[in-house]
Amino acid sequence: MKRRNFITAIGTVAVASPFIGALSSCAAESKTFEGHKFPDLGYDFNALEPYIDAQTMELHYTKHHQGYFNNFMKAADGTEMLETPLEKIFATISQQSETIRNNGGGFYNHTLFWENMTPSPTEIAVELKQAIENDFGSFDAFKDKFGTAAKTRFGSGWAWLAVGTDGKLFVTSTPNQDNPLMDVAGEKGTPILGLDVWEHAYYLHYQNRRAEYVDNFWNIVNWEVVKNRLVLAKA
Ligand code: MN3
């Protein structure tokens, strides 16, 4: 199979992928949890150019993400966290160490981030578009809110589109490697789209121009994966 076909296939079968399953907060999925795994990237380092450069992708995935995973596994070694899905760990993260919070968060957030980008975006599915329009007024209003959250997060952190327990979509941002699944989050829910705004995510190519990086993100969003996560979160 050609690389491009393979990438398209990921988008369409995402619900069946073991990783999307691992990201789900559904109780039935937890029973089949098979341990924490460092994920494949799913596309080449240069696949998201010109929006994200190959060197940034390579360092981000092989050094930063791998580092969070390794440090999480080291800290979780010998504890029942090795057998516990991250969503469940995050629900009581305030009772865990900073090491688990930062590295468990970094491990989870980057896996979600790689998955919600693609070199070959498809049109946004009707049900996702409608949910966004219902909860934000318009698609542009949502983009504006998400972009503002990403651009104004002070220091290092993430911008999120998430689903609350009421089933409504909301935009939020978190510091460091926190995310909306954590009990420490200001607004809690299931993240379905995330954008890394740490300087390591854009500085090589964009230097101080975070806003340009954020605006370019819309060119590489994998709406199919975001829609699948919305369906899972509401199930
Ligand atoms: Mn990062």
Short mmCIF file of C-alpha atoms and ligand atoms in Angstrom, two decimals:
data_model
loop_
_atom_site.label_atom_id
_atom_site.label_comp_id
_atom_site.label_asym_id
_atom_site.label_seq_id
_atom_site.Cartn_x
_atom_site.Cartn_y
_atom_site.Cartn_z
CA MET A 1 0.00 0.00 0.00
CA LYS A 2 1.28 3.45 -0.82
CA ARG A 3 2.06 5.75 2.08
CA ARG A 4 -0.71 8.21 1.25
CA ASN A 5 -3.33 5.45 1.05
CA PHE A 6 -2.19 4.13 4.37
CA ILE A 7 -2.58 7.55 5.98
CA THR A 8 -6.08 7.93 4.57
CA ALA A 9 -6.90 4.49 5.90
CA ILE A 10 -5.95 5.56 9.44
CA GLY A 11 -8.54 8.31 9.30
CA THR A 12 -11.35 6.01 8.24
CA VAL A 13 -10.62 3.11 10.58
CA ALA A 14 -9.64 5.26 13.54
CA VAL A 15 -12.46 3.99 15.76
CA ALA A 16 -11.13 0.45 15.41
CA SER A 17 -7.50 1.42 16.08
CA PRO A 18 -6.12 0.16 19.40
CA PHE A 19 -4.84 3.57 20.26
CA ILE A 20 -8.12 5.44 19.82
CA GLY A 21 -9.56 2.68 21.99
CA ALA A 22 -6.95 3.41 24.63
CA LEU A 23 -7.86 7.11 24.52
CA SER A 24 -11.53 6.42 25.09
CA SER A 25 -12.93 6.96 28.55
CA CYS A 26 -15.56 4.27 27.93
CA ALA A 27 -15.58 1.68 30.74
CA ALA A 28 -15.93 -1.23 28.32
CA GLU A 29 -12.65 -0.22 26.67
CA SER A 30 -10.84 -0.21 30.01
CA LYS A 31 -11.46 -3.93 30.43
CA THR A 32 -9.46 -4.62 27.30
CA PHE A 33 -6.57 -2.33 28.29
CA GLU A 34 -3.35 -4.05 27.29
CA GLY A 35 -0.76 -1.77 28.79
CA HIS A 36 0.81 1.56 27.85
CA LYS A 37 2.36 1.64 24.41
CA PHE A 38 4.42 4.27 22.63
CA PRO A 39 2.49 4.88 19.40
CA ASP A 40 3.63 4.92 15.79
CA LEU A 41 3.58 8.37 14.24
CA GLY A 42 1.45 7.27 11.27
CA TYR A 43 3.15 9.59 8.75
CA ASP A 44 6.65 10.71 7.80
CA PHE A 45 8.47 13.48 9.68
CA ASN A 46 8.22 15.77 6.62
CA ALA A 47 4.59 14.93 5.88
CA LEU A 48 3.14 18.04 7.54
CA GLU A 49 5.43 20.51 5.74
CA PRO A 50 5.30 23.41 5.13
CA TYR A 51 3.11 23.87 8.23
CA ILE A 52 5.29 21.82 10.59
CA ASP A 53 8.89 21.18 9.51
CA ALA A 54 10.53 17.74 9.47
CA GLN A 55 13.20 18.57 12.04
CA THR A 56 10.64 19.81 14.54
CA MET A 57 8.54 16.67 14.01
CA GLU A 58 11.53 14.35 14.42
CA LEU A 59 12.79 16.00 17.61
CA HIS A 60 9.27 16.38 19.00
CA TYR A 61 8.38 12.72 18.46
CA THR A 62 11.71 10.94 19.08
CA LYS A 63 12.99 13.13 21.93
CA HIS A 64 10.13 14.95 23.65
CA HIS A 65 7.30 12.45 23.29
CA GLN A 66 9.58 9.43 23.77
CA GLY A 67 11.03 11.13 26.83
CA TYR A 68 7.61 11.66 28.43
CA PHE A 69 6.72 8.02 27.73
CA ASN A 70 10.00 6.66 29.14
CA ASN A 71 9.80 8.81 32.26
CA PHE A 72 6.16 7.89 32.83
CA MET A 73 6.95 4.17 32.51
CA LYS A 74 9.88 4.51 34.88
CA ALA A 75 7.77 6.31 37.49
CA ALA A 76 4.85 3.88 37.06
CA ASP A 77 7.09 0.80 37.30
CA GLY A 78 6.03 -1.55 40.08
CA THR A 79 2.70 0.23 40.61
CA GLU A 80 -0.82 -0.60 39.46
CA MET A 81 -0.59 2.41 37.13
CA LEU A 82 1.05 0.05 34.63
CA GLU A 83 -2.31 -1.73 34.37
CA THR A 84 -4.41 1.44 34.47
CA PRO A 85 -5.55 3.46 31.43
CA LEU A 86 -4.29 7.04 31.49
CA GLU A 87 -7.84 8.45 31.59
CA LYS A 88 -8.38 6.70 34.90
CA ILE A 89 -5.04 7.88 36.30
CA PHE A 90 -5.87 11.46 35.23
CA ALA A 91 -9.21 11.38 37.08
CA THR A 92 -7.28 11.41 40.40
CA ILE A 93 -4.04 13.00 39.17
CA SER A 94 -4.03 15.44 42.12
CA GLN A 95 -3.13 12.43 44.31
CA GLN A 96 -0.14 11.47 42.12
CA SER A 97 3.40 12.84 41.89
CA GLU A 98 4.39 15.74 39.65
CA THR A 99 6.46 13.22 37.66
CA ILE A 100 3.38 11.13 36.83
CA ARG A 101 1.28 14.22 36.11
CA ASN A 102 3.82 15.83 33.78
CA ASN A 103 5.03 12.72 31.97
CA GLY A 104 1.72 10.84 31.88
CA GLY A 105 0.17 14.03 30.50
CA GLY A 106 2.98 14.49 27.97
CA PHE A 107 2.66 10.86 26.84
CA TYR A 108 -1.13 11.11 26.35
CA ASN A 109 -1.29 14.64 24.91
CA HIS A 110 1.26 14.03 22.16
CA THR A 111 -0.34 10.76 21.07
CA LEU A 112 -3.64 12.61 20.71
CA PHE A 113 -1.88 15.47 18.90
CA TRP A 114 -0.13 13.27 16.26
CA GLU A 115 -3.42 11.54 15.57
CA ASN A 116 -5.40 14.72 15.11
CA MET A 117 -3.08 15.92 12.33
CA THR A 118 -2.81 14.59 8.78
CA PRO A 119 -1.00 15.56 5.55
CA SER A 120 -4.23 14.82 3.63
CA PRO A 121 -7.19 16.39 5.45
CA THR A 122 -10.69 15.53 4.41
CA GLU A 123 -13.76 17.72 4.66
CA ILE A 124 -15.27 18.03 8.11
CA ALA A 125 -18.07 15.51 8.68
CA VAL A 126 -21.59 16.89 8.90
CA GLU A 127 -22.25 15.64 12.44
CA LEU A 128 -19.07 17.29 13.79
CA LYS A 129 -19.75 20.51 11.90
CA GLN A 130 -23.28 20.64 13.27
CA ALA A 131 -22.13 19.98 16.83
CA ILE A 132 -19.58 22.81 16.50
CA GLU A 133 -22.17 25.19 15.04
CA ASN A 134 -24.68 24.31 17.76
CA ASP A 135 -22.24 24.91 20.60
CA PHE A 136 -20.20 27.86 19.25
CA GLY A 137 -22.68 29.62 16.94
CA SER A 138 -20.56 29.11 13.82
CA PHE A 139 -17.48 27.25 12.64
CA ASP A 140 -15.56 30.52 12.40
CA ALA A 141 -16.53 31.42 15.96
CA PHE A 142 -15.13 28.08 17.13
CA LYS A 143 -11.87 28.57 15.19
CA ASP A 144 -11.53 32.03 16.64
CA LYS A 145 -12.07 30.81 20.19
CA PHE A 146 -9.66 27.88 19.80
CA GLY A 147 -7.06 30.12 18.14
CA THR A 148 -7.32 32.69 20.91
CA ALA A 149 -6.95 29.97 23.57
CA ALA A 150 -3.80 28.71 21.80
CA LYS A 151 -2.31 32.15 21.23
CA THR A 152 -2.98 33.50 24.72
CA ARG A 153 -1.94 30.48 26.83
CA PHE A 154 0.92 32.05 28.80
CA GLY A 155 4.12 30.01 28.67
CA SER A 156 3.89 26.31 27.84
CA GLY A 157 0.66 24.39 27.42
CA TRP A 158 -2.13 23.20 25.18
CA ALA A 159 -5.34 24.39 23.54
CA TRP A 160 -8.25 21.93 23.44
CA LEU A 161 -11.61 21.23 21.93
CA ALA A 162 -13.33 18.93 24.41
CA VAL A 163 -16.69 17.34 25.19
CA GLY A 164 -18.20 18.02 28.62
CA THR A 165 -20.26 15.55 30.64
CA ASP A 166 -23.36 17.39 29.32
CA GLY A 167 -22.31 16.38 25.78
CA LYS A 168 -21.55 19.98 24.83
CA LEU A 169 -18.32 21.01 23.11
CA PHE A 170 -16.08 23.59 24.74
CA VAL A 171 -12.70 25.22 24.13
CA THR A 172 -10.17 25.46 26.92
CA SER A 173 -6.43 25.59 27.50
CA THR A 174 -4.21 23.97 30.10
CA PRO A 175 -0.68 24.72 31.36
CA ASN A 176 2.34 22.42 30.97
CA GLN A 177 1.22 18.85 30.17
CA ASP A 178 -2.16 19.03 31.91
CA ASN A 179 -5.33 18.20 29.96
CA PRO A 180 -9.12 18.40 30.52
CA LEU A 181 -9.29 14.77 31.74
CA MET A 182 -7.32 15.71 34.86
CA ASP A 183 -9.13 16.46 38.10
CA VAL A 184 -6.94 19.57 38.43
CA ALA A 185 -8.26 21.07 35.15
CA GLY A 186 -10.37 24.22 35.35
CA GLU A 187 -12.83 22.85 32.78
CA LYS A 188 -13.14 19.08 32.67
CA GLY A 189 -14.13 16.87 29.74
CA THR A 190 -12.86 14.54 27.03
CA PRO A 191 -10.41 16.20 24.62
CA ILE A 192 -11.11 15.54 20.93
CA LEU A 193 -8.67 18.05 19.38
CA GLY A 194 -5.44 19.32 20.91
CA LEU A 195 -2.74 21.79 19.87
CA ASP A 196 0.67 21.86 21.50
CA VAL A 197 1.79 25.47 22.06
CA TRP A 198 5.06 24.69 23.85
CA GLU A 199 7.92 26.52 22.09
CA HIS A 200 9.48 23.15 21.16
CA ALA A 201 6.43 22.56 18.93
CA TYR A 202 7.12 25.53 16.62
CA TYR A 203 10.23 27.53 17.47
CA LEU A 204 12.65 26.08 14.85
CA HIS A 205 10.37 27.15 12.00
CA TYR A 206 8.28 29.99 13.45
CA GLN A 207 10.59 31.37 16.16
CA ASN A 208 8.47 33.79 18.24
CA ARG A 209 5.53 33.75 15.79
CA ARG A 210 3.20 31.43 17.69
CA ALA A 211 0.10 33.00 16.10
CA GLU A 212 1.28 31.99 12.61
CA TYR A 213 1.84 28.40 13.79
CA VAL A 214 -1.65 28.35 15.32
CA ASP A 215 -3.29 29.76 12.18
CA ASN A 216 -1.50 27.18 10.00
CA PHE A 217 -2.70 24.32 12.19
CA TRP A 218 -6.10 24.43 10.43
CA ASN A 219 -4.42 23.20 7.21
CA ILE A 220 -3.49 19.84 8.77
CA VAL A 221 -6.32 18.94 11.15
CA ASN A 222 -7.57 15.37 10.78
CA TRP A 223 -11.30 16.07 11.08
CA GLU A 224 -12.13 12.39 10.59
CA VAL A 225 -10.24 11.48 13.77
CA VAL A 226 -11.81 14.41 15.65
CA LYS A 227 -15.30 13.28 14.55
CA ASN A 228 -14.56 9.69 15.63
CA ARG A 229 -13.44 10.91 19.05
CA LEU A 230 -16.63 12.95 19.39
CA VAL A 231 -18.71 9.84 18.63
CA LEU A 232 -16.74 7.79 21.20
CA ALA A 233 -16.95 10.52 23.84
CA LYS A 234 -20.74 10.70 23.48
CA ALA A 235 -21.21 6.89 23.39
MN MN3 B 1 5.26 18.92 22.80
#
